[in-house]
Amino acid sequence: MPAGAKVVAIVAAAEASALLLAAGWYAYELLSGSPVLSFWGAVFTLGLLLAFSAWLYAVAVFLYRGFRWTRAAALVAQLFVLTIGVPAMTSGLVVAGLAMVVPAVAAIVLLFSNRVISHASRTGTAPPTL
């Protein structure tokens, strides 16, 4: 397994962990009685955080295993991170922005390297035989 694929899988798993941590904090705030405009809107947001975290964990695991679909999924995730990280950097949260932008850019560059492309070429498992 090439080092680039390991780095991208680690970046995706770290982002999934950050989302899971944010979901935990969000749930704690929701259950502790923090005021919200819409309770069900807050529950929906919590569900989105949990779902996206699970999705990123799946991307990390299956990229590590070499499945082809993970390259597109990882690219989309990194583009989402960039849409949050760049405005964070330009609005004065430089450290937080750099913490998002640098791994995302590194993952995007590595996703297009020849070794990662050749590693992530598995389309699925063979159908079972009798």
mmCIF file of C-alpha atoms in Angstrom:
data_model
loop_
_atom_site.group_PDB
_atom_site.id
_atom_site.type_symbol
_atom_site.label_atom_id
_atom_site.label_comp_id
_atom_site.label_asym_id
_atom_site.label_seq_id
_atom_site.Cartn_x
_atom_site.Cartn_y
_atom_site.Cartn_z
ATOM 1 C CA MET A 1 0.000 0.000 0.000
ATOM 2 C CA PRO A 2 1.460 3.370 -0.979
ATOM 3 C CA ALA A 3 2.151 5.989 1.673
ATOM 4 C CA GLY A 4 -0.072 8.505 -0.131
ATOM 5 C CA ALA A 5 -3.124 6.281 0.268
ATOM 6 C CA LYS A 6 -2.337 5.848 3.960
ATOM 7 C CA VAL A 7 -2.070 9.625 4.387
ATOM 8 C CA VAL A 8 -5.409 10.241 2.667
ATOM 9 C CA ALA A 9 -7.066 7.513 4.745
ATOM 10 C CA ILE A 10 -5.629 9.036 7.928
ATOM 11 C CA VAL A 11 -6.821 12.521 6.925
ATOM 12 C CA ALA A 12 -10.325 11.199 6.245
ATOM 13 C CA ALA A 13 -10.377 9.314 9.555
ATOM 14 C CA ALA A 14 -9.144 12.403 11.428
ATOM 15 C CA GLU A 15 -11.868 14.514 9.827
ATOM 16 C CA ALA A 16 -14.444 11.873 10.748
ATOM 17 C CA SER A 17 -13.187 11.920 14.327
ATOM 18 C CA ALA A 18 -13.443 15.708 14.415
ATOM 19 C CA LEU A 19 -17.026 15.501 13.168
ATOM 20 C CA LEU A 20 -17.847 12.863 15.763
ATOM 21 C CA LEU A 21 -16.370 15.077 18.474
ATOM 22 C CA ALA A 22 -18.407 18.031 17.183
ATOM 23 C CA ALA A 23 -21.541 15.855 17.190
ATOM 24 C CA GLY A 24 -20.869 14.845 20.783
ATOM 25 C CA TRP A 25 -20.423 18.455 21.827
ATOM 26 C CA TYR A 26 -23.551 19.436 19.895
ATOM 27 C CA ALA A 27 -25.577 16.658 21.553
ATOM 28 C CA TYR A 28 -24.320 17.686 24.987
ATOM 29 C CA GLU A 29 -25.329 21.287 24.363
ATOM 30 C CA LEU A 30 -28.700 20.179 23.045
ATOM 31 C CA LEU A 31 -29.400 17.931 26.036
ATOM 32 C CA SER A 32 -28.141 20.446 28.586
ATOM 33 C CA GLY A 33 -30.877 22.875 27.617
ATOM 34 C CA SER A 34 -29.082 25.363 25.406
ATOM 35 C CA PRO A 35 -31.669 27.525 23.659
ATOM 36 C CA VAL A 36 -32.386 26.608 20.040
ATOM 37 C CA LEU A 37 -34.828 28.101 17.576
ATOM 38 C CA SER A 38 -36.016 24.716 16.361
ATOM 39 C CA PHE A 39 -35.513 21.562 18.410
ATOM 40 C CA TRP A 40 -36.154 19.254 15.465
ATOM 41 C CA GLY A 41 -33.848 21.327 13.285
ATOM 42 C CA ALA A 42 -31.138 20.813 15.887
ATOM 43 C CA VAL A 43 -31.824 17.074 15.975
ATOM 44 C CA PHE A 44 -31.594 16.994 12.177
ATOM 45 C CA THR A 45 -28.247 18.824 12.306
ATOM 46 C CA LEU A 46 -26.999 16.304 14.869
ATOM 47 C CA GLY A 47 -28.088 13.484 12.577
ATOM 48 C CA LEU A 48 -26.209 15.054 9.672
ATOM 49 C CA LEU A 49 -23.044 15.349 11.748
ATOM 50 C CA LEU A 50 -23.271 11.691 12.758
ATOM 51 C CA ALA A 51 -24.066 10.505 9.229
ATOM 52 C CA PHE A 52 -21.226 12.456 7.645
ATOM 53 C CA SER A 53 -18.836 11.163 10.305
ATOM 54 C CA ALA A 54 -19.850 7.561 9.598
ATOM 55 C CA TRP A 55 -19.508 8.185 5.869
ATOM 56 C CA LEU A 56 -15.979 9.547 6.278
ATOM 57 C CA TYR A 57 -14.975 6.583 8.447
ATOM 58 C CA ALA A 58 -16.239 4.284 5.686
ATOM 59 C CA VAL A 59 -14.279 6.244 3.089
ATOM 60 C CA ALA A 60 -11.097 5.920 5.163
ATOM 61 C CA VAL A 61 -11.511 2.166 5.693
ATOM 62 C CA PHE A 62 -12.385 1.344 2.108
ATOM 63 C CA LEU A 63 -9.672 3.617 0.701
ATOM 64 C CA TYR A 64 -7.208 1.733 2.866
ATOM 65 C CA ARG A 65 -8.550 -1.476 1.324
ATOM 66 C CA GLY A 66 -8.143 -0.022 -2.177
ATOM 67 C CA PHE A 67 -11.701 0.456 -3.444
ATOM 68 C CA ARG A 68 -12.154 2.754 -6.432
ATOM 69 C CA TRP A 69 -15.238 4.689 -5.277
ATOM 70 C CA THR A 70 -13.361 6.114 -2.303
ATOM 71 C CA ARG A 71 -11.276 8.481 -4.412
ATOM 72 C CA ALA A 72 -14.336 10.455 -5.509
ATOM 73 C CA ALA A 73 -15.832 10.383 -2.031
ATOM 74 C CA ALA A 74 -12.591 11.585 -0.443
ATOM 75 C CA LEU A 75 -12.289 14.351 -3.032
ATOM 76 C CA VAL A 76 -15.816 15.592 -2.309
ATOM 77 C CA ALA A 77 -15.122 15.551 1.433
ATOM 78 C CA GLN A 78 -11.929 17.560 0.974
ATOM 79 C CA LEU A 79 -13.723 20.118 -1.183
ATOM 80 C CA PHE A 80 -16.316 20.524 1.585
ATOM 81 C CA VAL A 81 -13.508 21.047 4.090
ATOM 82 C CA LEU A 82 -11.974 23.698 1.831
ATOM 83 C CA THR A 83 -15.292 25.562 1.618
ATOM 84 C CA ILE A 84 -15.195 25.887 5.407
ATOM 85 C CA GLY A 85 -11.438 26.257 5.927
ATOM 86 C CA VAL A 86 -10.724 29.055 3.447
ATOM 87 C CA PRO A 87 -13.414 31.423 4.787
ATOM 88 C CA ALA A 88 -12.281 30.590 8.320
ATOM 89 C CA MET A 89 -8.730 31.605 7.403
ATOM 90 C CA THR A 90 -9.766 34.813 5.701
ATOM 91 C CA SER A 91 -12.078 35.842 8.541
ATOM 92 C CA GLY A 92 -9.295 35.838 11.119
ATOM 93 C CA LEU A 93 -9.351 32.246 12.387
ATOM 94 C CA VAL A 94 -6.004 31.510 10.783
ATOM 95 C CA VAL A 95 -4.967 28.547 12.938
ATOM 96 C CA ALA A 96 -8.323 26.792 12.611
ATOM 97 C CA GLY A 97 -8.405 27.535 8.892
ATOM 98 C CA LEU A 98 -4.909 26.189 8.340
ATOM 99 C CA ALA A 99 -5.776 23.084 10.360
ATOM 100 C CA MET A 100 -8.521 22.411 7.819
ATOM 101 C CA VAL A 101 -6.910 23.634 4.601
ATOM 102 C CA VAL A 102 -3.446 22.050 4.820
ATOM 103 C CA PRO A 103 -4.601 18.411 5.262
ATOM 104 C CA ALA A 104 -7.354 18.893 2.675
ATOM 105 C CA VAL A 105 -4.951 20.233 0.053
ATOM 106 C CA ALA A 106 -2.439 17.471 0.826
ATOM 107 C CA ALA A 107 -5.172 14.838 0.475
ATOM 108 C CA ILE A 108 -6.367 16.322 -2.825
ATOM 109 C CA VAL A 109 -2.846 16.323 -4.252
ATOM 110 C CA LEU A 110 -2.231 12.758 -3.088
ATOM 111 C CA LEU A 111 -5.560 11.551 -4.494
ATOM 112 C CA PHE A 112 -4.288 12.349 -7.975
ATOM 113 C CA SER A 113 -0.893 10.680 -7.572
ATOM 114 C CA ASN A 114 -0.274 7.645 -9.750
ATOM 115 C CA ARG A 115 0.410 5.329 -6.818
ATOM 116 C CA VAL A 116 -2.864 6.197 -5.068
ATOM 117 C CA ILE A 117 -4.788 5.858 -8.331
ATOM 118 C CA SER A 118 -3.294 2.429 -8.986
ATOM 119 C CA HIS A 119 -3.908 1.338 -5.378
ATOM 120 C CA ALA A 120 -7.527 2.485 -5.403
ATOM 121 C CA SER A 121 -8.571 0.488 -8.436
ATOM 122 C CA ARG A 122 -10.486 -2.345 -6.789
ATOM 123 C CA THR A 123 -14.081 -2.406 -7.995
ATOM 124 C CA GLY A 124 -15.508 -4.974 -5.626
ATOM 125 C CA THR A 125 -15.297 -8.542 -4.547
ATOM 126 C CA ALA A 126 -15.805 -11.467 -6.834
ATOM 127 C CA PRO A 127 -19.264 -13.010 -6.806
ATOM 128 C CA PRO A 128 -19.487 -16.073 -4.575
ATOM 129 C CA THR A 129 -19.189 -19.445 -6.193
ATOM 130 C CA LEU A 130 -20.914 -22.626 -5.236
#
